Amino acid sequence: MANTTIKDIARICGVGVSTVSRAINNHPDINPETKKKIMAVIDEYGFVPNDSARYLKRSESDSIAFLVKGISNPFFLGMVRVMEQFTQKRNYAAILRHVDDDQDEVMVAQALVKERKLKGIVFLGGNFTHDPESLQQISVPYIFCTVGNEDEFELAGRPLVRDSVRYANVAVDDLVESKKAISYLVEQGHRRIGIVTEGLDKPSVGQLRYLGYKKALEERGIPYDPKLVYEIRTKDGERYTRQNGYLGAKELMRDNPDLTAIFCISDVIAIGAIRAIIDSGKKIPEDVSVVGYDGIDEGKYCVPRLTTIEQPQVEISEATIQFLFDMIDGKREPDNLLMPAKLVVRESTGSGYRSGRE
Amino acid sequence: MANTTIKDIARICGVGVSTVSRAINNHPDINPETKKKIMAVIDEYGFVPNDSARYLKRSESDSIAFLVKGISNPFFLGMVRVMEQFTQKRNYAAILRHVDDDQDEVMVAQALVKERKLKGIVFLGGNFTHDPESLQQISVPYIFCTVGNEDEFELAGRPLVRDSVRYANVAVDDLVESKKAISYLVEQGHRRIGIVTEGLDKPSVGQLRYLGYKKALEERGIPYDPKLVYEIRTKDGERYTRQNGYLGAKELMRDNPDLTAIFCISDVIAIGAIRAIIDSGKKIPEDVSVVGYDGIDEGKYCVPRLTTIEQPQVEISEATIQFLFDMIDGKREPDNLLMPAKLVVRESTGSGYRSGRE
DNA sequence: CTGAAAGCGCTAACAG
DNA sequence: CTGTTAGCGCTTTCAG
């Protein structure tokens, strides 16, 4: 019971193993009668073929994998769905795998390519800190999706990976989009704008978004004040949390009584900030405006609804999977694709011109 | 490059394959010198052993799997973390796999047991609709965690699976806990209490929680009114969404102007309901109280903070994984374990006694 | 300490 | 249409 193999089934049915194999794999060259009989026995004995053996033997397998870094980001899940559908239409199998924070996704990819004879890989999430060497070891087309832009490397003064490896990448231009958010705030009259960010010490989207903030201020001739920058520095575990947003906003407000707006580098963080502002007895947006980044569902329902930089999930997903298949088909070379995001103004932002204050 | 095998490495190093194998697997019987040399070559060639082949050959593997049903539930992710840690302490490997909504998790489990020589399995989420036959086919200890209680079957008039298969199960008593929520509301003076639920036609936690609602009303002598029941009936896709909560609350309020409280069978649904109530120009909890179920992080930060039935994530996780290992060690038999949940009163509920109304 | 050889369970020629 | 057979890449005896 525990370990029925194809041999057992063959013996029981009085046929050869290859016939059983044919039955399992819907091979055309098999008598429907025989097949039916075999399937009945398989069912009775609860036989499940050993995938390891299967894939070991198979030389090809029309399948691609989605490697999601970080266990929880709900943002990626909708994207995976879109891509899975597309994959199905192409008659490819989709393998979804989570990669732990402390695991190397490129390693996992390599193992999977060998193990499952993948045709392609989509990397979702994580930061762009890959070793060119191991990247080059991947023998099938792959694409990074919503992984922090590699410009980070440049900012960090490191040699760019893309100089040695030509990889495909689909992402939003974090710096530009974050500038968009700040510019909007400035246009609304805000001058003292705080930011809750993360990862300033390393290549990360947090750093990029922070740089966008800085740049926007600069362009608008508004002095940059380090006191207005709160950096999340929790040691381990998720940093994009409501709690961190809460703590950040609290500190920012305490240190800057004249602050009128807070930009958070993610919606989840912004939700925490909103709570902190309200708990301080202030009104949103009358006293303090809040802008997030991502465009998650939660932001459409929270009170007040969140103004944010919305990343076009569906478009990004479609562009990514299309790109991957184009590479698999040999119709396209790896390239960097920048997708436009959109500032969605909802209820958490308002005018920065104060009437009766200070 | 693309397909280095252990043979290649052996040839390059001028040793036998078994020696390379020993190096890879930290086998004690190997000359440190030889090992170092081999590891260097492996590194240089970027060799990654083929797991399929590995597991095919291995007869044992001290590993357990977590099968999470439904792709996105953030509730399970924290639980998996806790269990993974525990697993690590026991020097077992943890395999995390998502099971698609349309996939049969028992099937996946069986395949994985064969493929990876699992020692045990934890099933997270999904509904309890398993075939006793296939359940019995699983040859290693397994446990269901936060999977809808099987009492559902009884309610649905079906023979209980537990009568034919003795399986382990850790869960909250959905019926009792939901009664707790309603009782609290009644004690606050509420009489016209709406419910946003799901899955009334099939065994599901939604049904159980609905039955708790009904029962609590009955015990308190409050008439049950079907008009106060909103059932989510979306065809495909996730049903536990903010949008469904929004729609449900809207309809409930429209059809019942005298309603003073809404019980939602999940926090996510409750968040949507809150938004709907506010959009209708009503105040929470002055006009309408809201109670959720789960105890997710979002409920602690939303405005107003959500009163809810909090499921003790950590305790459930620990009890589950401990139970599984006890079974693996042969120290415990499969059993049904009920964990207590807790009503956490926050800001979304208040008195149901109206002063100047109707 | 090391190498040769026997499979793990399956698929894919190949020959009936 | 069906059975026989040769491996897929690795681990693991079993001799050296």
XYZ file of N, CA, C and O in Angstrom, chain A residues 200-260:
244
model
N 18.470 51.766 3.529
C 19.297 52.829 2.975
C 20.761 52.424 2.832
O 21.508 52.979 2.030
N 21.143 51.434 3.592
C 22.534 51.008 3.596
C 22.861 49.990 2.518
O 24.008 49.614 2.329
N 21.848 49.523 1.817
C 22.107 48.472 0.831
C 21.258 48.681 -0.421
O 20.287 49.425 -0.386
N 21.640 48.019 -1.501
C 20.826 48.167 -2.708
C 19.421 47.646 -2.407
O 19.277 46.515 -1.980
N 18.422 48.452 -2.591
C 17.056 48.033 -2.280
C 16.079 49.029 -2.884
O 16.448 50.157 -3.199
N 14.870 48.608 -3.029
C 13.879 49.550 -3.545
C 13.686 50.681 -2.549
O 13.385 51.808 -2.932
N 13.881 50.366 -1.276
C 13.746 51.398 -0.256
C 14.722 52.531 -0.532
O 14.378 53.712 -0.443
N 15.917 52.168 -0.886
C 16.932 53.172 -1.163
C 16.547 54.010 -2.383
O 16.654 55.231 -2.382
N 16.082 53.317 -3.406
C 15.690 54.014 -4.632
C 14.558 54.996 -4.387
O 14.555 56.117 -4.892
N 13.590 54.533 -3.625
C 12.435 55.396 -3.374
C 12.847 56.590 -2.508
O 12.341 57.693 -2.666
N 13.770 56.338 -1.631
C 14.307 57.417 -0.809
C 15.044 58.427 -1.689
O 14.915 59.651 -1.515
N 15.775 57.933 -2.645
C 16.509 58.831 -3.530
C 15.570 59.655 -4.394
O 15.851 60.809 -4.724
N 14.440 59.043 -4.748
C 13.438 59.784 -5.506
C 12.897 60.927 -4.667
O 12.691 62.052 -5.146
N 12.684 60.636 -3.406
C 12.195 61.634 -2.455
C 13.161 62.811 -2.384
O 12.797 63.984 -2.524
N 14.413 62.460 -2.227
C 15.451 63.468 -2.094
C 15.550 64.340 -3.353
O 15.624 65.562 -3.296
N 15.528 63.666 -4.469
C 15.672 64.338 -5.750
C 14.505 65.287 -6.019
O 14.693 66.408 -6.493
N 13.308 64.813 -5.727
C 12.119 65.641 -5.953
C 12.220 66.922 -5.134
O 11.947 68.024 -5.621
N 12.637 66.750 -3.891
C 12.790 67.902 -3.005
C 13.786 68.892 -3.603
O 13.535 70.103 -3.689
N 14.898 68.342 -4.004
C 15.972 69.141 -4.575
C 15.493 69.944 -5.781
O 15.691 71.155 -5.863
N 14.828 69.243 -6.682
C 14.343 69.894 -7.900
C 13.361 71.010 -7.602
O 13.241 71.978 -8.342
N 12.636 70.830 -6.509
C 11.635 71.837 -6.170
C 12.206 72.906 -5.232
O 11.487 73.756 -4.733
N 13.477 72.791 -4.969
C 14.114 73.795 -4.135
C 13.702 73.753 -2.675
O 13.740 74.757 -1.973
N 13.304 72.555 -2.242
C 12.934 72.430 -0.836
C 14.089 71.772 -0.095
O 14.605 70.737 -0.520
N 14.527 72.409 1.004
C 15.688 71.869 1.716
C 15.452 70.459 2.252
O 14.376 70.158 2.767
N 16.468 69.625 2.098
C 16.407 68.259 2.597
C 16.794 68.276 4.061
O 17.787 68.878 4.447
N 15.987 67.630 4.878
C 16.263 67.614 6.313
C 16.280 66.184 6.826
O 15.252 65.506 6.833
N 17.469 65.730 7.240
C 17.588 64.330 7.693
C 16.632 63.989 8.832
O 16.272 62.830 9.010
N 16.229 65.007 9.557
C 15.302 64.746 10.664
C 13.955 64.210 10.166
O 13.177 63.632 10.917
N 13.697 64.485 8.881
C 12.420 64.052 8.308
C 12.486 62.632 7.746
O 11.541 62.139 7.145
N 13.667 62.011 7.904
C 13.827 60.655 7.367
C 13.823 59.629 8.492
O 14.642 59.691 9.408
N 12.897 58.709 8.424
C 12.871 57.619 9.398
C 13.231 56.339 8.670
O 12.565 55.948 7.712
N 14.277 55.694 9.137
C 14.671 54.442 8.483
C 14.348 53.245 9.377
O 14.785 53.189 10.528
N 13.622 52.318 8.831
C 13.291 51.090 9.559
C 14.555 50.247 9.659
O 15.235 50.012 8.663
N 14.864 49.840 10.882
C 16.114 49.119 11.055
C 15.952 47.817 11.825
O 16.912 47.284 12.358
N 14.743 47.311 11.915
C 14.555 46.060 12.653
C 15.498 45.004 12.107
O 15.701 44.898 10.907
N 16.025 44.240 13.024
C 17.065 43.296 12.653
C 16.577 42.147 11.774
O 16.982 41.978 10.649
N 15.708 41.320 12.316
C 15.272 40.218 11.466
C 13.766 40.246 11.274
O 13.040 40.935 11.961
N 13.356 39.513 10.309
C 11.941 39.465 10.005
C 11.550 40.556 9.023
O 12.360 41.393 8.641
N 10.347 40.516 8.653
C 9.762 41.443 7.696
C 9.920 42.888 8.168
O 9.727 43.184 9.334
N 10.272 43.757 7.247
C 10.364 45.172 7.605
C 9.170 45.966 7.099
O 8.864 47.028 7.610
N 8.554 45.469 6.086
C 7.389 46.153 5.525
C 6.162 45.790 6.348
O 5.321 45.027 5.910
N 6.087 46.343 7.545
C 4.963 46.007 8.415
C 4.220 47.251 8.869
O 4.763 48.353 8.859
N 2.994 47.039 9.275
C 2.188 48.136 9.793
C 2.849 48.709 11.039
O 2.872 49.910 11.258
N 3.377 47.818 11.837
C 3.995 48.273 13.077
C 5.142 49.241 12.825
O 5.263 50.280 13.474
N 5.981 48.894 11.857
C 7.087 49.779 11.540
C 6.591 51.128 11.027
O 7.190 52.170 11.305
N 5.495 51.103 10.286
C 4.914 52.352 9.810
C 4.418 53.177 10.980
O 4.585 54.406 11.027
N 3.839 52.484 11.931
C 3.303 53.137 13.125
C 4.418 53.821 13.898
O 4.367 55.010 14.209
N 5.449 53.053 14.168
C 6.602 53.574 14.902
C 7.254 54.742 14.166
O 7.592 55.772 14.769
N 7.409 54.574 12.870
C 8.053 55.605 12.071
C 7.290 56.919 12.110
O 7.868 57.986 12.345
N 5.999 56.832 11.888
C 5.187 58.046 11.863
C 5.199 58.724 13.233
O 5.307 59.950 13.333
N 5.112 57.930 14.287
C 5.134 58.475 15.651
C 6.399 59.304 15.875
O 6.353 60.443 16.340
N 7.511 58.704 15.533
C 8.786 59.383 15.756
C 8.909 60.633 14.899
O 9.350 61.688 15.373
N 8.503 60.510 13.670
C 8.559 61.640 12.749
C 7.731 62.813 13.288
O 8.164 63.971 13.268
N 6.556 62.501 13.789
C 5.681 63.562 14.296
C 6.252 64.185 15.569
O 6.163 65.381 15.778
N 6.838 63.329 16.370
C 7.410 63.820 17.630
C 8.559 64.786 17.347
O 8.653 65.861 17.942
N 9.407 64.407 16.395
C 10.592 65.210 16.106
C 10.324 66.399 15.184
O 11.158 67.292 15.067
N 9.185 66.341 14.512
C 8.892 67.414 13.565
C 7.448 67.881 13.705
O 6.578 67.477 12.938
N 7.194 68.750 14.652
C 5.815 69.197 14.890
C 5.237 69.928 13.673
O 4.029 70.020 13.528
N 6.121 70.401 12.823
C 5.645 71.171 11.672
C 5.428 70.318 10.424
O 5.090 70.828 9.361
N 5.618 69.032 10.559
C 5.451 68.135 9.407
C 3.994 68.085 8.948
O 3.083 68.069 9.773
N 3.786 68.100 7.616
C 2.397 68.083 7.120
C 2.111 66.895 6.214
O 0.992 66.721 5.759
